Coordinates of C-alpha atoms in Angstrom, one line a residue:
M189 CA -20.2 -57.7 90.5
N190 CA -20.9 -55.5 87.5
T191 CA -19.2 -56.1 84.2
L192 CA -18.6 -53.6 81.5
V193 CA -20.0 -54.6 78.1
F194 CA -18.5 -52.8 75.2
P195 CA -20.4 -52.6 71.9
A196 CA -19.0 -54.4 68.9
P197 CA -17.0 -52.2 66.6
A198 CA -18.9 -50.9 63.6
G199 CA -16.4 -52.6 61.2
S200 CA -17.1 -56.0 62.7
R201 CA -20.9 -55.4 62.5
R202 CA -20.6 -54.4 58.9
G203 CA -18.4 -57.5 58.3
R204 CA -21.0 -59.8 59.8
A205 CA -23.7 -58.1 57.8
A206 CA -21.7 -58.6 54.6
L207 CA -21.1 -62.3 55.4
A208 CA -24.8 -62.8 56.1
G209 CA -25.7 -61.0 52.8
L210 CA -23.3 -63.2 50.8
A211 CA -24.6 -66.3 52.5
L212 CA -28.2 -65.3 51.6
L213 CA -27.1 -64.6 48.0
A214 CA -25.4 -68.0 47.8
V215 CA -28.6 -69.8 49.0
L216 CA -30.7 -67.8 46.5
A217 CA -28.2 -68.6 43.7
V218 CA -28.3 -72.4 44.4
L219 CA -32.1 -72.8 44.9
P220 CA -33.1 -72.6 41.1
W221 CA -31.1 -75.9 40.5
F222 CA -33.5 -77.6 42.9
G223 CA -36.6 -76.0 41.4
G224 CA -38.5 -77.0 38.2
P225 CA -37.8 -75.9 34.6
F226 CA -40.0 -72.8 35.1
V227 CA -38.0 -71.6 38.1
L228 CA -34.7 -72.2 36.2
H229 CA -36.2 -70.2 33.3
L230 CA -37.0 -67.2 35.5
A231 CA -33.6 -67.4 37.2
I232 CA -31.8 -67.3 33.8
L233 CA -33.8 -64.3 32.7
T234 CA -33.0 -62.6 36.0
C235 CA -29.3 -63.1 35.6
L236 CA -29.4 -61.9 32.0
N237 CA -31.4 -58.8 33.0
A238 CA -28.9 -58.2 35.7
V239 CA -26.0 -58.1 33.2
M240 CA -27.8 -55.6 31.0
V241 CA -28.9 -53.4 33.9
C242 CA -25.3 -53.4 35.2
G243 CA -24.5 -51.7 31.9
L244 CA -27.2 -49.1 32.4
A245 CA -26.1 -48.6 36.0
L246 CA -22.6 -47.6 34.7
I247 CA -24.1 -45.0 32.4
A248 CA -26.4 -43.7 35.1
R249 CA -23.5 -43.4 37.6
C250 CA -21.9 -40.9 35.2
G251 CA -25.0 -38.7 35.4
Q252 CA -26.9 -39.8 32.2
L253 CA -29.9 -42.0 31.6
S254 CA -30.2 -43.9 28.4
L255 CA -33.7 -44.7 26.9
G256 CA -32.0 -46.6 24.1
H257 CA -30.2 -49.3 26.1
A258 CA -32.2 -52.1 24.4
A259 CA -30.7 -50.9 21.1
F260 CA -27.2 -52.0 22.2
V261 CA -28.6 -55.3 23.5
A262 CA -30.0 -55.7 20.0
I263 CA -26.6 -54.9 18.4
G264 CA -24.9 -57.6 20.5
A265 CA -27.6 -60.1 19.8
Y266 CA -27.9 -59.6 16.0
V267 CA -24.2 -59.2 15.3
S268 CA -23.3 -62.4 17.2
V269 CA -26.1 -64.4 15.5
L270 CA -25.2 -63.1 12.0
A271 CA -21.5 -63.9 12.6
D272 CA -22.6 -67.5 13.3
R273 CA -25.0 -67.7 10.4
L274 CA -22.9 -66.0 7.7
W275 CA -19.4 -67.1 8.7
Q276 CA -20.0 -70.1 11.1
W277 CA -18.2 -68.4 13.9
S278 CA -18.3 -70.1 17.3
F279 CA -20.0 -68.3 20.2
L280 CA -17.1 -66.6 21.9
P281 CA -15.6 -64.8 18.8
A282 CA -19.2 -64.0 17.7
A283 CA -20.1 -62.5 21.1
V284 CA -16.8 -60.5 21.1
L285 CA -17.6 -59.1 17.7
G286 CA -21.1 -58.2 18.8
A287 CA -19.6 -56.4 21.9
L288 CA -17.1 -54.6 19.7
A289 CA -19.7 -53.5 17.3
A290 CA -21.8 -52.1 20.1
G291 CA -18.7 -50.4 21.6
L292 CA -17.9 -48.7 18.2
V293 CA -21.5 -47.5 17.8
A294 CA -21.4 -46.2 21.5
L295 CA -18.1 -44.4 20.8
L296 CA -19.5 -42.6 17.7
L297 CA -22.9 -41.9 19.2
G298 CA -21.6 -41.0 22.7
W299 CA -18.9 -38.6 21.3
A300 CA -21.7 -36.7 19.5
I301 CA -24.4 -36.6 22.1
L302 CA -22.8 -36.8 25.6
R303 CA -22.5 -33.1 25.7
L304 CA -26.3 -33.0 26.0
R305 CA -27.8 -32.9 29.4
G306 CA -31.0 -34.2 31.0
V307 CA -34.1 -34.7 28.8
Y308 CA -32.2 -33.9 25.6
F309 CA -29.9 -36.9 26.1
V310 CA -32.8 -39.1 26.9
L311 CA -34.7 -38.0 23.8
V312 CA -31.7 -38.6 21.5
T313 CA -31.1 -42.1 22.9
F314 CA -34.8 -42.8 22.5
A315 CA -34.6 -41.7 18.9
F316 CA -31.6 -43.9 18.3
G317 CA -33.3 -46.9 19.7
E318 CA -36.3 -46.4 17.5
L319 CA -34.1 -45.8 14.4
L320 CA -32.2 -49.1 15.0
R321 CA -35.5 -51.0 15.5
L322 CA -36.8 -49.6 12.1
A323 CA -33.5 -50.4 10.4
L324 CA -33.8 -54.0 11.7
L325 CA -37.4 -54.2 10.4
D326 CA -36.4 -52.8 6.9
G327 CA -33.3 -55.0 6.5
A328 CA -35.3 -58.2 6.1
A329 CA -32.8 -59.8 3.7
L330 CA -30.2 -59.8 6.5
T331 CA -32.1 -59.6 9.8
G332 CA -35.4 -61.4 8.9
G333 CA -37.4 -58.2 9.3
A334 CA -40.5 -58.6 11.5
N335 CA -40.1 -62.4 11.4
G336 CA -36.7 -62.2 13.1
I337 CA -34.2 -65.0 13.1
A338 CA -35.2 -68.3 14.6
G339 CA -33.4 -71.6 15.3
I340 CA -30.4 -70.0 16.9
G341 CA -28.1 -72.7 18.4
P342 CA -27.1 -72.9 22.1
V343 CA -23.9 -71.5 23.5
S344 CA -21.0 -73.8 22.7
V345 CA -17.4 -73.6 23.9
P346 CA -14.7 -76.2 23.1
G347 CA -15.7 -79.4 24.8
F348 CA -19.0 -78.2 26.4
V349 CA -22.4 -77.2 25.1
F350 CA -24.9 -75.2 27.3
D351 CA -27.9 -77.0 25.8
T352 CA -30.0 -77.4 29.0
R353 CA -31.5 -74.9 31.4
A354 CA -29.5 -76.1 34.3
R355 CA -26.2 -75.7 32.4
F356 CA -27.2 -72.3 30.9
Y357 CA -28.2 -71.0 34.4
G358 CA -24.6 -71.7 35.6
L359 CA -23.3 -69.6 32.7
A360 CA -25.9 -66.8 33.2
L361 CA -25.2 -66.7 36.9
A362 CA -21.5 -66.4 36.3
A363 CA -22.1 -63.5 33.9
A364 CA -24.3 -61.7 36.3
L365 CA -21.8 -62.1 39.2
A366 CA -18.9 -61.1 37.0
S367 CA -20.7 -58.0 35.9
T368 CA -21.5 -57.0 39.5
W369 CA -17.9 -57.7 40.5
A370 CA -16.5 -55.6 37.6
L371 CA -18.7 -52.7 38.7
A372 CA -17.5 -53.1 42.3
R373 CA -13.9 -53.2 41.3
L374 CA -14.3 -50.2 38.9
F375 CA -15.8 -47.9 41.6
K376 CA -12.9 -48.6 44.0
R377 CA -10.4 -47.3 41.4
P378 CA -9.6 -43.8 40.4
L379 CA -11.7 -44.0 37.2
G380 CA -14.7 -45.0 39.2
H381 CA -14.2 -42.1 41.6
A382 CA -13.9 -39.8 38.6
I383 CA -17.2 -41.1 37.2
D384 CA -18.9 -40.4 40.5
A385 CA -17.3 -36.9 40.6
V386 CA -18.6 -36.1 37.1
A387 CA -22.1 -37.2 38.1
D388 CA -22.1 -35.1 41.3
N389 CA -20.8 -31.9 39.8
P390 CA -19.5 -31.8 36.2
A391 CA -18.4 -28.2 36.4
L392 CA -16.4 -28.8 39.5
A393 CA -14.9 -32.0 38.1
E394 CA -13.8 -30.1 35.0
A395 CA -12.3 -27.4 37.1
T396 CA -10.1 -30.0 39.0
G397 CA -8.6 -31.2 35.7
L398 CA -10.9 -34.1 34.8
N399 CA -11.9 -34.5 31.2
V400 CA -15.7 -34.8 31.7
H401 CA -16.6 -35.6 28.2
R402 CA -14.0 -38.3 27.8
I403 CA -15.0 -39.9 31.1
Q404 CA -18.7 -39.9 30.1
V405 CA -17.8 -41.5 26.7
L406 CA -15.8 -44.2 28.5
A407 CA -18.7 -45.0 30.9
F408 CA -21.2 -45.0 28.0
I409 CA -19.0 -47.4 26.0
G410 CA -18.5 -49.7 29.0
G411 CA -22.3 -49.8 29.7
C412 CA -23.0 -50.6 26.1
L413 CA -20.4 -53.4 26.0
L414 CA -22.2 -55.1 29.0
A415 CA -25.6 -54.6 27.2
A416 CA -24.2 -56.3 24.1
A417 CA -22.7 -59.2 26.0
G418 CA -26.1 -59.7 27.7
G419 CA -27.8 -59.6 24.3
A420 CA -25.5 -62.2 22.8
L421 CA -26.2 -64.6 25.7
Q422 CA -30.0 -63.9 25.6
S423 CA -30.2 -64.6 21.8
R424 CA -28.6 -68.0 22.4
Y425 CA -30.8 -68.9 25.3
I426 CA -34.1 -67.8 23.7
G427 CA -33.1 -69.2 20.3
Y428 CA -34.8 -66.3 18.5
V429 CA -34.4 -62.6 17.9
S430 CA -36.7 -60.0 16.4
P431 CA -36.8 -56.2 16.4
E432 CA -39.8 -56.2 18.8
S433 CA -37.6 -58.0 21.4
F434 CA -35.7 -54.7 21.7
N435 CA -38.3 -52.0 21.6
T436 CA -38.5 -48.9 23.9
G437 CA -40.6 -50.8 26.4
I438 CA -37.6 -53.1 27.1
S439 CA -35.4 -50.0 27.7
V440 CA -38.0 -48.6 30.1
G441 CA -38.0 -52.0 31.9
Y442 CA -34.3 -51.8 32.4
I443 CA -34.6 -48.3 33.9
I444 CA -37.4 -49.4 36.3
M445 CA -35.2 -52.3 37.4
L446 CA -32.3 -49.9 38.0
V447 CA -34.4 -47.4 40.0
I448 CA -36.1 -50.0 42.1
G449 CA -32.9 -51.9 42.8
G450 CA -30.8 -48.8 43.5
R451 CA -29.1 -46.4 41.0
R452 CA -26.1 -45.7 43.2
S453 CA -25.6 -49.2 44.6
I454 CA -23.4 -52.0 43.2
W455 CA -26.1 -54.5 44.1
G456 CA -28.9 -52.4 42.6
P457 CA -29.0 -54.0 39.2
L458 CA -29.1 -57.5 40.7
V459 CA -31.7 -56.7 43.3
G460 CA -33.9 -54.9 40.7
A461 CA -33.7 -57.8 38.3
M462 CA -34.5 -60.3 41.1
V463 CA -37.6 -58.4 42.1
L464 CA -39.0 -57.3 38.7
T465 CA -38.2 -60.2 36.4
P466 CA -40.6 -62.7 38.0
L467 CA -43.4 -60.1 38.4
P468 CA -44.8 -60.3 34.8
E469 CA -45.6 -64.0 35.5
L470 CA -47.7 -63.0 38.5
F471 CA -49.6 -60.5 36.3
R472 CA -49.8 -62.5 33.1
G473 CA -53.6 -62.4 33.0
A474 CA -53.8 -58.7 33.7
V475 CA -51.4 -56.6 31.6
Q476 CA -52.9 -53.3 32.8
T477 CA -52.6 -54.3 36.4
Q478 CA -48.9 -55.0 35.7
H479 CA -48.3 -51.4 34.6
I480 CA -50.3 -50.0 37.5
F481 CA -48.1 -52.0 39.9
Y482 CA -44.9 -50.8 38.2
G483 CA -46.1 -47.2 38.5
A484 CA -47.1 -47.6 42.2
A485 CA -43.8 -49.4 43.0
L486 CA -41.8 -46.6 41.4
I487 CA -43.7 -43.9 43.3
L488 CA -43.2 -45.7 46.6
I489 CA -39.5 -46.4 46.0
L490 CA -38.8 -42.8 45.0
R491 CA -40.7 -41.5 48.0
F492 CA -39.5 -43.8 50.8
L493 CA -36.4 -45.4 49.5
P494 CA -34.7 -43.0 47.0
G495 CA -31.6 -45.2 47.2
G496 CA -33.6 -48.3 46.0
L497 CA -34.2 -51.6 47.7
A498 CA -30.5 -52.3 47.9
S499 CA -30.2 -49.4 50.4
L500 CA -32.8 -51.0 52.7
P501 CA -30.3 -53.0 54.9
A502 CA -28.2 -49.9 55.5
R503 CA -31.2 -47.8 56.5
L504 CA -32.4 -50.5 58.8
R505 CA -29.0 -50.8 60.4
A506 CA -28.9 -47.0 60.9
R507 CA -32.3 -46.9 62.4
F508 CA -31.5 -49.8 64.7
S509 CA -28.3 -48.2 65.9
K510 CA -30.1 -44.9 66.5
E511 CA -32.7 -46.6 68.6
R512 CA -30.0 -48.4 70.6
A513 CA -28.2 -45.2 71.2

């Protein structure tokens, strides 16, 4: 007797795939606690990079690409550290002050330059990043100049100090997951849909009644707030800040993480950070080889996976479904 076999609904397949992905993410998140100090160190840097790349992803989803993202990381780091040194503020209010300072600068800068398009916006953000770096170098009395600021204390909240790598990894992991969750929630809401509409066709979005400039400024401020929060955490983990920690090369690294992870994917920043943060350790003895690999990886991703590595599962599912059909 023949029996009819009906294929599983697409929704249930997607649900199972999402559960499998979350289970894999949970396993990867727990593993560093069972590794050595070096594994924990790389895991912490990965999570911090994911926070900052989430900020860049928000700006990119609005159709712009900032080459001065590291400057806002620097603002968050320096302002929070100086609030601690000068006024003995604890970490949370100092980090909030750093984020607010970055948000105010983003508001003033974004309102002036976000009417620019393409390479012009990129060049202005590059110039701003270099200008801030030079200002930090020249303000030695306050910022330490080229020597930077050393001996920065760990993150401390009432009743708990994140003074070990294992503890700080829990904090960094929570920050990375919270940033990813915030992006996911945003792009399910009307403001997120408006941001995507502005990126796809600014003229059409304007014609439908959206204030394109205001939406771009809001996205720019949100992305810079995330960058500043990541900078405040990074300064407390490393225990040292200097202008060269936030140069243009760092901004380029964030862009590469975003592109390789996936510019339009919520998981893109996390995937890009997970792939590219450990790579410099593999190429520590050959700096030029590292740059060659980055260039080759970018070319291959843009050619075969324009949606980034985060789009790979969806493409594999689509190809498997097509073959079964």
